[in-house]
mmCIF file of N, CA and C in Angstrom:
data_model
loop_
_atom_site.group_PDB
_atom_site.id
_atom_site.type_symbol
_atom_site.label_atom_id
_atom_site.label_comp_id
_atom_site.label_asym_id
_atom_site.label_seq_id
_atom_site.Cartn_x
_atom_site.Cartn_y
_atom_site.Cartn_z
ATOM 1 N N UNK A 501 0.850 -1.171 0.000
ATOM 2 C CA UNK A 501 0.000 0.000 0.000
ATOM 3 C C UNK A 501 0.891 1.228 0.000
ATOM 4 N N UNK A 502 0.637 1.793 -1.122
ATOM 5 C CA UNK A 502 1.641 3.394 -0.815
ATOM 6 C C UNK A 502 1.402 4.526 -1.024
ATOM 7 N N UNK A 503 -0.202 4.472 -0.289
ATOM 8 C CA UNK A 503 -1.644 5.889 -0.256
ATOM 9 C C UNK A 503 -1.092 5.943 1.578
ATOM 10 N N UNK A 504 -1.480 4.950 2.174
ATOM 11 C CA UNK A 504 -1.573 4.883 3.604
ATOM 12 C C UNK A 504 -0.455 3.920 4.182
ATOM 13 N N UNK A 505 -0.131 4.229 5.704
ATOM 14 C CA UNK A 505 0.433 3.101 6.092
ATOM 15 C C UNK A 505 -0.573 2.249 7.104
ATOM 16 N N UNK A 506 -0.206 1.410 7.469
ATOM 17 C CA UNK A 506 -0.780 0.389 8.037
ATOM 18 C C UNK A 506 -0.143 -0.321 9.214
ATOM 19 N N UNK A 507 -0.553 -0.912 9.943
ATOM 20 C CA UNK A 507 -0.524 -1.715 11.302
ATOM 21 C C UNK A 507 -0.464 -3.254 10.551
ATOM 22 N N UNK A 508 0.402 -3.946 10.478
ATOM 23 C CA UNK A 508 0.573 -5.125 10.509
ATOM 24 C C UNK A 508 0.314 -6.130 11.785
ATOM 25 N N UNK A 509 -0.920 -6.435 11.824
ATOM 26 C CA UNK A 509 -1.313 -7.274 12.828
ATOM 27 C C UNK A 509 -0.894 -9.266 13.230
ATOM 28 N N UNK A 510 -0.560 -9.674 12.334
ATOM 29 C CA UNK A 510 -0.529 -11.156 12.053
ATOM 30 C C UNK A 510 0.453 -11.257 10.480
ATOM 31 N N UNK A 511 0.809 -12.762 11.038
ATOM 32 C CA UNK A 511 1.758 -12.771 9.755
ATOM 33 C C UNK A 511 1.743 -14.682 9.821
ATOM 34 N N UNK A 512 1.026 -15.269 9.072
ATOM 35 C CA UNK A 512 0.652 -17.003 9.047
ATOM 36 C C UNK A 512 -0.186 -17.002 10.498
ATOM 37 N N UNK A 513 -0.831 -16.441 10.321
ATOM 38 C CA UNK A 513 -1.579 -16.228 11.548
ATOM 39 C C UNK A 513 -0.874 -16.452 13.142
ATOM 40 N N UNK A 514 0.061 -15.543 13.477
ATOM 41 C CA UNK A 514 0.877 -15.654 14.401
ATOM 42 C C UNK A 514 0.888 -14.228 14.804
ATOM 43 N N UNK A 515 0.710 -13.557 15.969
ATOM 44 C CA UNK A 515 0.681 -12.130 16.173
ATOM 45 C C UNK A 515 2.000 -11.526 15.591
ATOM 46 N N UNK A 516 1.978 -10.535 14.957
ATOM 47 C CA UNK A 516 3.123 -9.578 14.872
ATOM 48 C C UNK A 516 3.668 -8.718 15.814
ATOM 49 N N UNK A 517 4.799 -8.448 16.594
ATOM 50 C CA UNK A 517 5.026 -7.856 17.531
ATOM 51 C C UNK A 517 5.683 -6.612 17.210
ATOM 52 N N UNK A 518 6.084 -5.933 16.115
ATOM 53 C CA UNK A 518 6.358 -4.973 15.523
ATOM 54 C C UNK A 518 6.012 -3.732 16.138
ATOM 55 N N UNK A 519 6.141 -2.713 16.131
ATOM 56 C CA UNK A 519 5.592 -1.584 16.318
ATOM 57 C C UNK A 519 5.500 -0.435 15.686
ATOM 58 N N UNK A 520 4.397 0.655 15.448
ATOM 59 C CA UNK A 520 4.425 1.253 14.449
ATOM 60 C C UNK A 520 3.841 1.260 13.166
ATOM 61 N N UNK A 521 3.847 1.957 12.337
ATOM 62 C CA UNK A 521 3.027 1.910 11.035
ATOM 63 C C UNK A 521 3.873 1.568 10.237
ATOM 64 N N UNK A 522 3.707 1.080 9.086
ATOM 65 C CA UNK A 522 4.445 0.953 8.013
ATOM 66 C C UNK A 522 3.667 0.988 6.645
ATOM 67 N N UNK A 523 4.512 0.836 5.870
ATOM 68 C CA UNK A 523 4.026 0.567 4.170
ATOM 69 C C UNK A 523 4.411 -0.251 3.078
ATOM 70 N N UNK A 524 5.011 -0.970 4.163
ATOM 71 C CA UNK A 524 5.096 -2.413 2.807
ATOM 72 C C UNK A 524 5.997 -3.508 4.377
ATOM 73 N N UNK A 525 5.752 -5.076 3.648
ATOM 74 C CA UNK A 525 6.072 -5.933 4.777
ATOM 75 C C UNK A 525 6.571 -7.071 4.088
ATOM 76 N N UNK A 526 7.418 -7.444 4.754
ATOM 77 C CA UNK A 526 7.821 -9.012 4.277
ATOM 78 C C UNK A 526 7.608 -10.522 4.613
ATOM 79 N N UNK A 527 6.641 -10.555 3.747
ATOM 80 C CA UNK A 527 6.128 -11.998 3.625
ATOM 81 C C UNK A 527 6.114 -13.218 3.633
ATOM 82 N N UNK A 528 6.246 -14.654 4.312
ATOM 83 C CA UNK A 528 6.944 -15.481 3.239
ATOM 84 C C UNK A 528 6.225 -16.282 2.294
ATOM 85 N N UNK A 529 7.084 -16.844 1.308
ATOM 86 C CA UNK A 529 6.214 -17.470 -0.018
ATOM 87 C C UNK A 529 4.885 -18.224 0.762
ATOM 88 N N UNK A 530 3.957 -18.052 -0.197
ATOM 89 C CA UNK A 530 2.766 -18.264 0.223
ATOM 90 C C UNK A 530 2.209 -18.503 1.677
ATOM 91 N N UNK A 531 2.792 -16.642 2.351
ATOM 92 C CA UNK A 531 2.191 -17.103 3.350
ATOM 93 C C UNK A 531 1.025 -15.847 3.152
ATOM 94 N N UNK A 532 0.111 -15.507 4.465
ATOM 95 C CA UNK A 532 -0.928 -14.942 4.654
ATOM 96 C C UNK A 532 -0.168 -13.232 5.737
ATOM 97 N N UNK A 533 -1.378 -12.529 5.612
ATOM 98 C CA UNK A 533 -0.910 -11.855 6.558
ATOM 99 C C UNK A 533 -2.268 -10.705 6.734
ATOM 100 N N UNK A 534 -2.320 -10.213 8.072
ATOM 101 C CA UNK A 534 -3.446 -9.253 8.004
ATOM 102 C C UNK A 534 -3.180 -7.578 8.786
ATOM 103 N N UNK A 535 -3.748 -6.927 8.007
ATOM 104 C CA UNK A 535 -2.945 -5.518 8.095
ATOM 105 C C UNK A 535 -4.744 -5.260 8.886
ATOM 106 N N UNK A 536 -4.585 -3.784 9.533
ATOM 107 C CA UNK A 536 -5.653 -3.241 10.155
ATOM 108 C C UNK A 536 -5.078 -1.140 9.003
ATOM 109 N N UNK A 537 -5.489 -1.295 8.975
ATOM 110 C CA UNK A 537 -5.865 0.589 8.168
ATOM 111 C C UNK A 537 -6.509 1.267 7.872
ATOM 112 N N UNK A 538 -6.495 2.672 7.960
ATOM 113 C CA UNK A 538 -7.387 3.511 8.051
ATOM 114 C C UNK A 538 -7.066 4.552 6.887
ATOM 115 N N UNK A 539 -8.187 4.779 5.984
ATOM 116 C CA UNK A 539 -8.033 5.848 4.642
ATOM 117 C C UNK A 539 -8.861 6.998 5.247
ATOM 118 N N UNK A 540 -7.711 7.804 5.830
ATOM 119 C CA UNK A 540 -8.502 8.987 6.238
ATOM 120 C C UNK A 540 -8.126 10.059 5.466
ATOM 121 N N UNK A 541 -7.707 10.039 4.506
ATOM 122 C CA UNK A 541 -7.612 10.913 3.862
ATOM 123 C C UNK A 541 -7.023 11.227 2.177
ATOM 124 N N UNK A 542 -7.090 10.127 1.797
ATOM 125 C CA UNK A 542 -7.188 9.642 0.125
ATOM 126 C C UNK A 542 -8.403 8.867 -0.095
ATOM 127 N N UNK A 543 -9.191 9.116 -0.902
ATOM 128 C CA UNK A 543 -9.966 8.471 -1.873
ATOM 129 C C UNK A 543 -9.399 8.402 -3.299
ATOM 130 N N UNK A 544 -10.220 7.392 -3.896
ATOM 131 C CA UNK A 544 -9.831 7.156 -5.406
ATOM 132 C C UNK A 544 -9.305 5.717 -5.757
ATOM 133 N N UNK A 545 -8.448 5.107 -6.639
ATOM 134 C CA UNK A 545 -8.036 3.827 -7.155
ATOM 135 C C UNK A 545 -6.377 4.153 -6.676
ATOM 136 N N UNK A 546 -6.099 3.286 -6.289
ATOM 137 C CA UNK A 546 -4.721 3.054 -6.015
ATOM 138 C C UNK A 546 -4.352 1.179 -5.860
ATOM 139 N N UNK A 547 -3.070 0.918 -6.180
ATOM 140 C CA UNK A 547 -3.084 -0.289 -6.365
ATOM 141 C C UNK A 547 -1.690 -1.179 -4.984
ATOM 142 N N UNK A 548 -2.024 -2.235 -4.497
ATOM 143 C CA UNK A 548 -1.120 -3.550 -3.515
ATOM 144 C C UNK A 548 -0.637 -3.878 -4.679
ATOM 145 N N UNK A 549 0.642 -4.258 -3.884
ATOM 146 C CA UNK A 549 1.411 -5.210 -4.987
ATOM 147 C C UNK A 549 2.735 -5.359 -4.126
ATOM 148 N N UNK A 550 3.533 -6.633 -4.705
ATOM 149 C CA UNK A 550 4.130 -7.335 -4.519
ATOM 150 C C UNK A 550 5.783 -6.198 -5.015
ATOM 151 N N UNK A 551 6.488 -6.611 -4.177
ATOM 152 C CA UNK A 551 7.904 -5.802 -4.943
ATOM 153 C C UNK A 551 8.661 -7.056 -5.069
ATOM 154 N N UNK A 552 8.663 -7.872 -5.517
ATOM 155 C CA UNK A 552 9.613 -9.151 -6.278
ATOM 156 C C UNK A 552 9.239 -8.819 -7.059
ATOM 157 N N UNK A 553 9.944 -8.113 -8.634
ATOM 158 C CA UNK A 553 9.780 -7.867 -9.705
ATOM 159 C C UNK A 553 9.057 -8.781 -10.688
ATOM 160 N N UNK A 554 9.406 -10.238 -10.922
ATOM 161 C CA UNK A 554 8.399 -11.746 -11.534
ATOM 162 C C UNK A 554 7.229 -11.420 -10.980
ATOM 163 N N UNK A 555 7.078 -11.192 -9.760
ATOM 164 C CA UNK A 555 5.521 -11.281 -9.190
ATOM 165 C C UNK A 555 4.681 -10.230 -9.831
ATOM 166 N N UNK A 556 5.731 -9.169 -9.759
ATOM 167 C CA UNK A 556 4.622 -8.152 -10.082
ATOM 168 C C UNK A 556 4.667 -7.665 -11.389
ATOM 169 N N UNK A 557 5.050 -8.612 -12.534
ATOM 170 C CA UNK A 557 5.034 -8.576 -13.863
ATOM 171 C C UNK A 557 4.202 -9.937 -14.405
ATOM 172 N N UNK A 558 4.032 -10.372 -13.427
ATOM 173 C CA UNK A 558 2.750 -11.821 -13.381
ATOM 174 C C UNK A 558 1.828 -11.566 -12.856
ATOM 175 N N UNK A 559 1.465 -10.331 -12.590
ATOM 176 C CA UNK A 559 0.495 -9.705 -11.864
ATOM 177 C C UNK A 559 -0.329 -9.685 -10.536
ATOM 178 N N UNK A 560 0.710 -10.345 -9.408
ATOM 179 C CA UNK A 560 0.395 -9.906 -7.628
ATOM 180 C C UNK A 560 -0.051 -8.441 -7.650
ATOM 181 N N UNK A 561 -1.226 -8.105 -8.406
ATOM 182 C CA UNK A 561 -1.129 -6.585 -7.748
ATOM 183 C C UNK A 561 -2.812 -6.543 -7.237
ATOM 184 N N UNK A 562 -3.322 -5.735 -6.746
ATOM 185 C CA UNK A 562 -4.549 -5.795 -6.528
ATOM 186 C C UNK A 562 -4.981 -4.181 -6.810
ATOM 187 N N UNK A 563 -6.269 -3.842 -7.232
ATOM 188 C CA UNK A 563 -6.858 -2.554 -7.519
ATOM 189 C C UNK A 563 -7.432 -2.256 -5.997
ATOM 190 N N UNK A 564 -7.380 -1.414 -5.903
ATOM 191 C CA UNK A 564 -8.500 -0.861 -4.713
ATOM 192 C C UNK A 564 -8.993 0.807 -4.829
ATOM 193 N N UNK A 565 -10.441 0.969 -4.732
ATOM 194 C CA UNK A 565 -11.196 1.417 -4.969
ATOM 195 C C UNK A 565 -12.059 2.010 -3.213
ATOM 196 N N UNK A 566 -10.947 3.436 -3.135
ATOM 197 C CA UNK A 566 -10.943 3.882 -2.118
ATOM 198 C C UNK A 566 -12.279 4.844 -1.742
ATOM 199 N N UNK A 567 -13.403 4.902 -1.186
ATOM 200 C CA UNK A 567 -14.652 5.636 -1.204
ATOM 201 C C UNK A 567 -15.141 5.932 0.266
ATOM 202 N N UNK A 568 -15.390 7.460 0.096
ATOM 203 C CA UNK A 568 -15.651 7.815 1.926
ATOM 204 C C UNK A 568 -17.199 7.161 2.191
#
């Protein structure tokens, strides 16, 4: 995400102990992970995606469709 940052809560469903906001996280191969965030102040289309270059030319990206 690189409108907002986010709270990384869980990562393979295991709490994250991190602290702080961030804007991008590291994953591992096919694992899961769940962010908590708040768009307080962009609306509009902005796009997730993957920064391993293969991935994100194979298309890991996702649209999102930001609306107050």
């Amino acid at each position: 995400m690189h409108t907002n940052h986010f709270q990384l809560m869980s990562i393979n469903g295991r709490p994250h102990t991190g602290h702080g906001l961030q804007d991008d996280a590291s994953i591992p191969a096919k694992g899961q992970f769940v962010i908590r965030i708040r768009f307080s102040d962009y609306t509009g289309k902005t796009v997730l995606h993957c920064h391993i270059l293969n991935h994100e030319d194979e298309g890991m990206m996702a649209a999102l469709e930001i609306v107050k």
